[in-house]
Tab-separated table of C-alpha atoms and ligand atoms in Angstrom:
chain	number	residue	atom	x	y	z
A	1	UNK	CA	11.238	-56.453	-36.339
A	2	UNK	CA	10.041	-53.085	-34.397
A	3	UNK	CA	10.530	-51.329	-37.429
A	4	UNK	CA	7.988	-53.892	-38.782
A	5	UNK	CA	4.560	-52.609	-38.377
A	6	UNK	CA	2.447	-54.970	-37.466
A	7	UNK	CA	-1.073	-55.944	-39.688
A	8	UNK	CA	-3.236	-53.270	-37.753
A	9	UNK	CA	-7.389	-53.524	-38.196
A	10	UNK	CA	-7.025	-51.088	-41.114
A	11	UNK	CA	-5.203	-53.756	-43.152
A	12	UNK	CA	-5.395	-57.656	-42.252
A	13	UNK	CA	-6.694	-58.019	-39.030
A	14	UNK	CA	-6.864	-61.056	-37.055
A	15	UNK	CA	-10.577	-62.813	-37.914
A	16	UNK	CA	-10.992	-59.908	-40.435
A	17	UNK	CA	-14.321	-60.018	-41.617
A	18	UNK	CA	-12.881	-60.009	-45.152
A	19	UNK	CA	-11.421	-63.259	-44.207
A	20	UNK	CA	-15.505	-64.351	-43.879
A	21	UNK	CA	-15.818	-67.936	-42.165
A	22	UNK	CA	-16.367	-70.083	-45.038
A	23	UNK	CA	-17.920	-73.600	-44.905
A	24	UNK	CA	-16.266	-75.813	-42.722
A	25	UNK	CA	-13.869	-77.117	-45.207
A	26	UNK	CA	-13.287	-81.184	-44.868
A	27	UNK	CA	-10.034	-82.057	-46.157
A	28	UNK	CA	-9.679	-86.061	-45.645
A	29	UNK	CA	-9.972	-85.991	-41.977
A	30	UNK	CA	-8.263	-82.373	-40.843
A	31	UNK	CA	-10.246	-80.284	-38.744
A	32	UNK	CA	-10.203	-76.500	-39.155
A	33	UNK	CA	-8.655	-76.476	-35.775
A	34	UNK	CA	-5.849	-79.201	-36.385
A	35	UNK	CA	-3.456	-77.001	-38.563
A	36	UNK	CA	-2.341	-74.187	-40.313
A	37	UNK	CA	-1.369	-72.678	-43.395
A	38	UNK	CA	0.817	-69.726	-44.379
A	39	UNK	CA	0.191	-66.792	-47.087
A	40	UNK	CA	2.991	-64.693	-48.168
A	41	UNK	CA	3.231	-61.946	-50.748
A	42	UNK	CA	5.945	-60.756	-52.299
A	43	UNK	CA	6.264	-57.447	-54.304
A	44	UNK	CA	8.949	-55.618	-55.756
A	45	UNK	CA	10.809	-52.539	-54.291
A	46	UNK	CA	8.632	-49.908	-53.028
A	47	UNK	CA	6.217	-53.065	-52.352
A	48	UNK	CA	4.793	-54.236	-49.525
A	49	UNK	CA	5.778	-57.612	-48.383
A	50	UNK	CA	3.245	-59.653	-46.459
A	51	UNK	CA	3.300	-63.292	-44.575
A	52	UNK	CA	-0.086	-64.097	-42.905
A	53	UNK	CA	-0.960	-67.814	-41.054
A	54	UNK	CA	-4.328	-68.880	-41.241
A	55	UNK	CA	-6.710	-71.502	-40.283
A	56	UNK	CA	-7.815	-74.050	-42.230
A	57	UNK	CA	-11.926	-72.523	-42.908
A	58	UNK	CA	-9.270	-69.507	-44.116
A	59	UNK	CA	-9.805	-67.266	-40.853
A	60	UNK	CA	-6.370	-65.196	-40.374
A	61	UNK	CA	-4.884	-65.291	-37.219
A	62	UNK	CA	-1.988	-63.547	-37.590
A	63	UNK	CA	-0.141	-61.135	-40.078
A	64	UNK	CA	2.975	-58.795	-40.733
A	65	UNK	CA	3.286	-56.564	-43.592
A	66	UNK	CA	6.274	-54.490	-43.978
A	67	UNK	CA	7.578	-52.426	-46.769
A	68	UNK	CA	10.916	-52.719	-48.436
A	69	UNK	CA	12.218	-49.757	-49.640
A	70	UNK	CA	15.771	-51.049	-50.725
A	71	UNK	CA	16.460	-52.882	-53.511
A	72	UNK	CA	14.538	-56.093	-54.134
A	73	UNK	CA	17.205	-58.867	-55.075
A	74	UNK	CA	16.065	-62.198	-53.370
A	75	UNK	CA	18.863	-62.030	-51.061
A	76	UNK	CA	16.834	-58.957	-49.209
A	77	UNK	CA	13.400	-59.754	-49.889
A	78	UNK	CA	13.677	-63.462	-48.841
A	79	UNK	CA	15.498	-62.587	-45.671
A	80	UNK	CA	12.949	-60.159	-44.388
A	81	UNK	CA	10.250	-62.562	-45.711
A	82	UNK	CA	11.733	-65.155	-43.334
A	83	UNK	CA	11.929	-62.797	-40.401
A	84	UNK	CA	8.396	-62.202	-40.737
A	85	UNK	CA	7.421	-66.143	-41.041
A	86	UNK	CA	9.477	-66.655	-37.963
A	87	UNK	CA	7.527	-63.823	-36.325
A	88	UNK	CA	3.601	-65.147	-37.475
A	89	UNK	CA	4.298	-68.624	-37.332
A	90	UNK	CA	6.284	-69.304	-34.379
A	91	UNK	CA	6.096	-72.579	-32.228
A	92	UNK	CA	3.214	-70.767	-29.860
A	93	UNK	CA	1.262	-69.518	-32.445
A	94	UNK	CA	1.308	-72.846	-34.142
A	95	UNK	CA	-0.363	-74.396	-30.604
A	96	UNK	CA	-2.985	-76.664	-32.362
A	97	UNK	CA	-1.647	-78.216	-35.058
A	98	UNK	CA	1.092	-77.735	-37.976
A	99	UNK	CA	1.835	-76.127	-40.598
A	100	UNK	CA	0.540	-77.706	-43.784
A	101	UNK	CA	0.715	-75.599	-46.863
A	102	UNK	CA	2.071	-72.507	-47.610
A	103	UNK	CA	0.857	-69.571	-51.173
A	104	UNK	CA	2.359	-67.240	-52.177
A	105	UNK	CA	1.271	-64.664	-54.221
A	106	UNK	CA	4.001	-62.721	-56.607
A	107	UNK	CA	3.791	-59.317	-57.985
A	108	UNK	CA	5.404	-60.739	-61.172
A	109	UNK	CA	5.269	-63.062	-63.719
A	110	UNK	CA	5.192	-66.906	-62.254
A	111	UNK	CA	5.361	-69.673	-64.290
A	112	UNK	CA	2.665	-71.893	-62.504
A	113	UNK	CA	3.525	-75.327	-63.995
A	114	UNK	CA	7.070	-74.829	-63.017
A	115	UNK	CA	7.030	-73.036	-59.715
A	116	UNK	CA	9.196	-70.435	-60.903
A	117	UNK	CA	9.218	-66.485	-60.809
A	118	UNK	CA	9.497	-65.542	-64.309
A	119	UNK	CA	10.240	-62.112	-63.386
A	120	UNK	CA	9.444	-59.526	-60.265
A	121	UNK	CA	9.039	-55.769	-61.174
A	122	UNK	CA	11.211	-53.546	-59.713
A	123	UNK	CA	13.384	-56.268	-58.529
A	124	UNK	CA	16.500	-57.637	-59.299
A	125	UNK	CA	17.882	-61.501	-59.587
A	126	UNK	CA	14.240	-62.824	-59.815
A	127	UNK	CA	14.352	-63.599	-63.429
A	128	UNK	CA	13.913	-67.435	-63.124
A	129	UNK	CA	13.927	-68.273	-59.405
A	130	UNK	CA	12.665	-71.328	-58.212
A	131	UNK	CA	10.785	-69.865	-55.525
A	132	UNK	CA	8.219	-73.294	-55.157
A	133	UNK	CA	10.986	-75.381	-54.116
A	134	UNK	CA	13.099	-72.402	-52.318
A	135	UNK	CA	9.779	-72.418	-49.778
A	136	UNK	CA	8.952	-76.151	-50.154
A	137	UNK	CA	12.243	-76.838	-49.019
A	138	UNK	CA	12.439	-74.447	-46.145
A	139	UNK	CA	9.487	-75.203	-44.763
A	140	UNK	CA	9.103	-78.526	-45.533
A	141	UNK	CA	5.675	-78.623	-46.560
A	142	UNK	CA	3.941	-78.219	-50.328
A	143	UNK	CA	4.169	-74.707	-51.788
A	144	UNK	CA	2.024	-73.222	-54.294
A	145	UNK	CA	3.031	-70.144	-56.236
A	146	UNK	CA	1.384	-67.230	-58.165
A	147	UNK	CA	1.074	-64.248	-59.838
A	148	UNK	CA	-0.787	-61.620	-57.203
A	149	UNK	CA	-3.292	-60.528	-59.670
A	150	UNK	CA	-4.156	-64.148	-60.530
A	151	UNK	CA	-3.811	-64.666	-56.512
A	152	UNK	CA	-6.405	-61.910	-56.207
A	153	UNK	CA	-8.904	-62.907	-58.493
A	154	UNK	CA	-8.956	-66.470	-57.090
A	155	UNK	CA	-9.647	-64.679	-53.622
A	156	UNK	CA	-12.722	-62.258	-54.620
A	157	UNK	CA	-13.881	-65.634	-56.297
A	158	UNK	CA	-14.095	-67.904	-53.228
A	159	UNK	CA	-13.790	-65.652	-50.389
A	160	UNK	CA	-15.257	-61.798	-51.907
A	161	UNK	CA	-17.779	-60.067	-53.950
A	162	UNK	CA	-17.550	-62.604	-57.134
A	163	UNK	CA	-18.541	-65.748	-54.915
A	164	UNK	CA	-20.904	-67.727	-57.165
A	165	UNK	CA	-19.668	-66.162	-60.590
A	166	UNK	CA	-18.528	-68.608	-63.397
A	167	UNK	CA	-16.788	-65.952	-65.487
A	168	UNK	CA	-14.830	-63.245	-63.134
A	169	UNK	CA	-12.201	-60.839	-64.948
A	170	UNK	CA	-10.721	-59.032	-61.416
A	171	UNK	CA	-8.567	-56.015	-62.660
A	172	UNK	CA	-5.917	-54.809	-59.787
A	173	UNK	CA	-4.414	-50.993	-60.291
A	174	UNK	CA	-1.953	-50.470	-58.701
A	175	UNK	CA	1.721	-48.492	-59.226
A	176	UNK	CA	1.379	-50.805	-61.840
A	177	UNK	CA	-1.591	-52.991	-63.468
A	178	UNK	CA	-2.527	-56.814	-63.261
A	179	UNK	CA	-5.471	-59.191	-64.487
A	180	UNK	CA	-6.581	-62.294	-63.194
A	181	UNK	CA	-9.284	-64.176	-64.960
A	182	UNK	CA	-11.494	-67.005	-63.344
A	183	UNK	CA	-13.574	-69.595	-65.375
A	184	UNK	CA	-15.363	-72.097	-63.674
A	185	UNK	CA	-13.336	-71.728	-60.507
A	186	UNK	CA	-10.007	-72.344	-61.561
A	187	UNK	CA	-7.633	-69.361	-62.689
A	188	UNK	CA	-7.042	-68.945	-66.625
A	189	UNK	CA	-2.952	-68.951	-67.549
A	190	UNK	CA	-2.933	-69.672	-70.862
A	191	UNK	CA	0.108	-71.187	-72.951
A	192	UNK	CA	3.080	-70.070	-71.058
A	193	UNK	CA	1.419	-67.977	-67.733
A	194	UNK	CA	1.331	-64.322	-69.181
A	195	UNK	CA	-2.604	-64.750	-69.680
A	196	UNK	CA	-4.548	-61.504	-67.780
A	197	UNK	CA	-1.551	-59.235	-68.539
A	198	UNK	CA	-3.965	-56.797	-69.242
A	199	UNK	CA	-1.671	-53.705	-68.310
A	200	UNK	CA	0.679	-53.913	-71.528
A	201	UNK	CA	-2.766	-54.009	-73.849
A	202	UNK	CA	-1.890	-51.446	-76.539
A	203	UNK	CA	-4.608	-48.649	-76.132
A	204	UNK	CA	-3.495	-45.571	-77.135
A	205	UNK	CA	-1.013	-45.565	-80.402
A	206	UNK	CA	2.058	-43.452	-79.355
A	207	UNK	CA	0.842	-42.989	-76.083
A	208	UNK	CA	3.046	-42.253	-72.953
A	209	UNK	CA	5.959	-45.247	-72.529
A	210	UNK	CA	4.750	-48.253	-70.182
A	211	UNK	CA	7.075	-50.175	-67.710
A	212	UNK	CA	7.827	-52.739	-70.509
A	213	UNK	CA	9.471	-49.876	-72.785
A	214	UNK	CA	6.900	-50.392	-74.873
A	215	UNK	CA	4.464	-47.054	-75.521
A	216	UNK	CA	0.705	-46.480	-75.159
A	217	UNK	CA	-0.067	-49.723	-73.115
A	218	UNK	CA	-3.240	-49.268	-70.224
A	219	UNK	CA	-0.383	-49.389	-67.028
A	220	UNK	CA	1.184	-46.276	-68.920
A	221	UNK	CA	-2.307	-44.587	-68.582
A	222	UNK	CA	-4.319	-45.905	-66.078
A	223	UNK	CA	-2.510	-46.966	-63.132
A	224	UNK	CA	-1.533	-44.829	-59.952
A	225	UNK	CA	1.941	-44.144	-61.039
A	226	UNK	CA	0.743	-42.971	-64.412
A	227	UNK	CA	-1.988	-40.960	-63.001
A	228	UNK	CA	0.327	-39.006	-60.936
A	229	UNK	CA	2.389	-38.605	-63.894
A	230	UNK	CA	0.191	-37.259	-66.068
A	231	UNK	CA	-0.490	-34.748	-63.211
A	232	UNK	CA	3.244	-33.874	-62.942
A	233	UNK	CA	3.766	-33.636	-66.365
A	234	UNK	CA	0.238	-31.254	-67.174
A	235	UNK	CA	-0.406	-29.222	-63.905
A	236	UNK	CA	1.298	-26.304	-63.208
A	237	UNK	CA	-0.442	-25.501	-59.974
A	238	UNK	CA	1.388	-27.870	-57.926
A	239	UNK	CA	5.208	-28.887	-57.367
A	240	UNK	CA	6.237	-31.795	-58.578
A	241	UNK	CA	7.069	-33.281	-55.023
A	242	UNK	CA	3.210	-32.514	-53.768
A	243	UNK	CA	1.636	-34.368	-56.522
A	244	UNK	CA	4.105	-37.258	-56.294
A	245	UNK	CA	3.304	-37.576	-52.401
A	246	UNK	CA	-0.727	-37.571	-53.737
A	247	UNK	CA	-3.152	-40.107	-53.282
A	248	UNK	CA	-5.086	-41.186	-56.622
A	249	UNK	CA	-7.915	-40.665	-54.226
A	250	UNK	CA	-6.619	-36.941	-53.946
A	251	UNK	CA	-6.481	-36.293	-57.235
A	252	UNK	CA	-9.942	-37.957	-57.494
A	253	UNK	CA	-10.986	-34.926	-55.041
A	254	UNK	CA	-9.225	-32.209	-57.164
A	255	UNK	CA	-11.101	-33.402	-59.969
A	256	UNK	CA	-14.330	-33.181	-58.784
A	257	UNK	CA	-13.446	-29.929	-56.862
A	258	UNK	CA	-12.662	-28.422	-60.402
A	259	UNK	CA	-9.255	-28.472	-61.523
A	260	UNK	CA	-9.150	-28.999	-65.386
A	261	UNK	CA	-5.990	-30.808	-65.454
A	262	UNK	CA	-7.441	-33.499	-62.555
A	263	UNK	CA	-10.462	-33.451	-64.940
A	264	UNK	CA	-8.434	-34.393	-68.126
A	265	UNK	CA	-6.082	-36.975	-66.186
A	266	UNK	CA	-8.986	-38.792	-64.582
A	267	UNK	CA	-11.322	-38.789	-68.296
A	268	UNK	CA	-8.376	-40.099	-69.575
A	269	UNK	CA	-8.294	-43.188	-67.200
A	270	UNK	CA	-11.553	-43.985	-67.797
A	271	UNK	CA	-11.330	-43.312	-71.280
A	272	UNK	CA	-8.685	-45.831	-71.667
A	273	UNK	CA	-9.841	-48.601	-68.981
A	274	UNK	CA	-13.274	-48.309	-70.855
A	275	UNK	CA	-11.617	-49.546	-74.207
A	276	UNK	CA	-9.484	-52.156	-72.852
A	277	UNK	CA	-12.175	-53.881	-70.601
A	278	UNK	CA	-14.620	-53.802	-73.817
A	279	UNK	CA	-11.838	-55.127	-75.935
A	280	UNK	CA	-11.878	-57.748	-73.080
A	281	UNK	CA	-15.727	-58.354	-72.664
A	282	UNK	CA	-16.323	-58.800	-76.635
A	283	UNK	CA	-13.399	-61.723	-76.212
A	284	UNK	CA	-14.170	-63.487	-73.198
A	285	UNK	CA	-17.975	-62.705	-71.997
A	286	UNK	CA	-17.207	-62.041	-67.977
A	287	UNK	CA	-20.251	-62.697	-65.924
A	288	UNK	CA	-18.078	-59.769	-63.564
A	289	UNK	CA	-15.230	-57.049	-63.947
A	290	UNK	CA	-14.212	-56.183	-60.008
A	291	UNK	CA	-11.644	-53.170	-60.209
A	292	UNK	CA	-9.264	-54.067	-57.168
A	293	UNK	CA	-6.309	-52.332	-55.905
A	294	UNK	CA	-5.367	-48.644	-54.895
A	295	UNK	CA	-6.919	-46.853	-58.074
A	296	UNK	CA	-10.129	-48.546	-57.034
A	297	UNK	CA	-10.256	-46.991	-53.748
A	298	UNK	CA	-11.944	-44.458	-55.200
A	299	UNK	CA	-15.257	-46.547	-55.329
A	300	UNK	CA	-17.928	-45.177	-57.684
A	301	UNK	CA	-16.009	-42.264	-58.764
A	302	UNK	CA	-14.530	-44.985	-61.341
A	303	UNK	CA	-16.809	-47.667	-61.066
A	304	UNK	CA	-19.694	-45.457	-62.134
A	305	UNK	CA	-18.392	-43.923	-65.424
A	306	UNK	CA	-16.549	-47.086	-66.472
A	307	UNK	CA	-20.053	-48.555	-66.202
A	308	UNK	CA	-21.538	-46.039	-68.510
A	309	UNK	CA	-19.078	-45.797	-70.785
A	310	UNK	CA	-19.138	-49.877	-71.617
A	311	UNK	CA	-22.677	-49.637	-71.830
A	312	UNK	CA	-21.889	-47.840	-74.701
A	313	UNK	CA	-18.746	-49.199	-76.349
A	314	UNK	CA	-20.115	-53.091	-75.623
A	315	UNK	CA	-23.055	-55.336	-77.390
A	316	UNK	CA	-25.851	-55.456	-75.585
A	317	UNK	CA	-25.567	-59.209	-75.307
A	318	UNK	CA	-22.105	-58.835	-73.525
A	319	UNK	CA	-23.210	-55.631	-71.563
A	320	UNK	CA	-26.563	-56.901	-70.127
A	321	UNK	CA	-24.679	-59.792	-68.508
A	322	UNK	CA	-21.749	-58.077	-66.705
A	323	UNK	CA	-21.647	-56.669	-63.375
A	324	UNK	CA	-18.926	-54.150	-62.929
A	325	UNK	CA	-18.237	-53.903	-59.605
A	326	UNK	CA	-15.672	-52.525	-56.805
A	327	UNK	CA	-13.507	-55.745	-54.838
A	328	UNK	CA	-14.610	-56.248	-51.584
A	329	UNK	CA	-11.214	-57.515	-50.507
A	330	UNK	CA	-9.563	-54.012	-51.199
A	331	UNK	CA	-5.819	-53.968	-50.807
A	332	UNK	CA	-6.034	-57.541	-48.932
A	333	UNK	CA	-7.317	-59.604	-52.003
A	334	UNK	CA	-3.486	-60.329	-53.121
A	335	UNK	CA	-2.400	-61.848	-49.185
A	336	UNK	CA	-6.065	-63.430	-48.718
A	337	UNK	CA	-5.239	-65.102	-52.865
A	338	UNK	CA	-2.175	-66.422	-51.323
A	339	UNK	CA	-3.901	-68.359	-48.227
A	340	UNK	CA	-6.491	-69.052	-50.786
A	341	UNK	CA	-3.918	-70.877	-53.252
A	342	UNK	CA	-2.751	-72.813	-50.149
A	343	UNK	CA	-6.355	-73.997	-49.511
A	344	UNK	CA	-7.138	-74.973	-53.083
A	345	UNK	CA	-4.092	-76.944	-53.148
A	346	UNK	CA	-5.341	-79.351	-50.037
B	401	ZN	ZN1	3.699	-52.463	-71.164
């Protein structure tokens, strides 16, 4: 596993203050100190995979993330994913107690009721898997699966900046984009799991072509791959290879440096993010939006005009009551959803 790097304080770190001591949790008679559960997330190729074990107030204690850059059939994923359980849970980590539940959080579509992976982007042999029982089985303790997004918006919920809100919409963009949407607590699915796909909402008619093969959706717009498109395809000031090697935060900095292209590509984000998330508050009435995931790294540079521009496009009714804010989890909130799925389920 050397090739593994290890969880290092600039991603999950070991009592990471993300990770905030919640109220001592009482489940029957289990102390915080008397066992353990696992969170693993699982992403597609060019994803990261990650397998944290925490306590049972939530604290993590240990974590591995490593990326797979080979093809993601289960064969590969669910190997490494094992090496890395072996690694964070072994017998001397696990020196108080047992392990007692175990989330996981996919970067897919998961049939919940089931317990099986619908599909996983940029994968192959997913379609279908019974990844509940796979883990239940190999571990031998209760598994609980989800989408990441869904995963994520459970964690800024309980454990981040939406702690307290009834209505939460948490929007993750990423290389591609996911919605997760909270009411009263408990994570919205709708008839058959595919609620809060929010990155195939149609927003621009013959727009560019999404990662569905259908054309003008917000992932085809607004997410980092599609932002660094755009780039590619409009700016002839830079090779092809240097913008695909960019940060969205990068091309953030262009933009307000003064390149017109950077400009155009960022407006167009908000442009379209704007429409969608009004299309969204007019239907559902969020208390919050938190924008999660890489694309929100850039902080107020897209929380700011987002805000201004649904102050305009929304009712007044809807607008006055939403916060639109940045997640306070960052890139964790997907692994911290799994360990938070594990929790719920005790
Ligand atoms: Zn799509």
């Amino acid at each position: 596993m050397s090739t593994q790097p290890p969880l290092g304080s600039s991603t999950i770190s070991p009592h990471s203050s993300s990770m905030q001591p919640a109220r001592q949790r009482v489940t029957g008679k289990l102390l915080a100190t008397q066992g353990y559960v696992l969170g693993i997330e699982i992403s597609g190729s060019s994803g990261y995979q990650s397998v944290v074990l925490a306590n049972l107030d939530g604290t993590i204690l240990h974590g591995v993330r490593c990326p797979l850059e080979d093809v993601a059939d289960t064969s590969s994923v669910l190997k490494l994913v094992n090496e890395m359980i072996g690694e964070v849970a072994s017998a001397e980590q696990l020196c108080d107690g047992r392990l007692l539940r175990v989330g996981v959080a996919v970067g897919g579509l998961v049939d919940v009721a089931q317990g099986v992976v619908r599909t996983l982007y940029r994968a192959h042999g997913w379609d279908n898997f019974p990844l509940q029982d796979y883990f239940a089985e190999r571990l031998g303790i209760p598994c609980i699966i989800d989408n990441n997004a869904n995963a994520a918006a459970l964690a800024e919920v309980q454990r981040g900046t939406g702690s307290g809100e009834r209505s939460v919409l948490y929007v993750g963009l990423n290389r591609g984009i996911g919605g997760g949407l909270v009411v009263n607590g408990r994570v919205y699915h709708g008839a058959s799991c595919a609620a809060g796909e929010i990155g195939h909402m149609l927003v621009k008619e013959r727009g560019p072509r999404c990662s569905c093969g259908r054309y003008g959706h917000l992932e085809s717009i607004a997410s980092a791959q599609a932002i660094r498109q755009a780039m590619i395809g409009q700016s002839t000031k830079y090779a092809e290879s240097e913008v695909a090697s960019m940060t969205v935060e990068q091309i953030y900095c262009l933009a307000a440096e003064g390149d017109e292209i950077a400009q155009q590509v960022v407006d167009e984000v908000h442009q379209y993010l704007a429409i969608a998330l009004a299309n969204i508050v007019h239907l559902v009435n969020p208390g919050m939006i938190v924008l999660g995931g890489s694309v929100a790294q850039v902080g107020e540079l897209l929380i700011r005009p987002i805000q201004i521009r649904l102050r305009e496009l929304c009712l007044a009714e809807a607008f006055d009551a939403l916060r639109i804010v940045q997640s306070s989890l960052g890139e964790e909130a997907s692994i911290i959803g799994a360990v938070t799925l594990a929790l719920q389920d005790m």
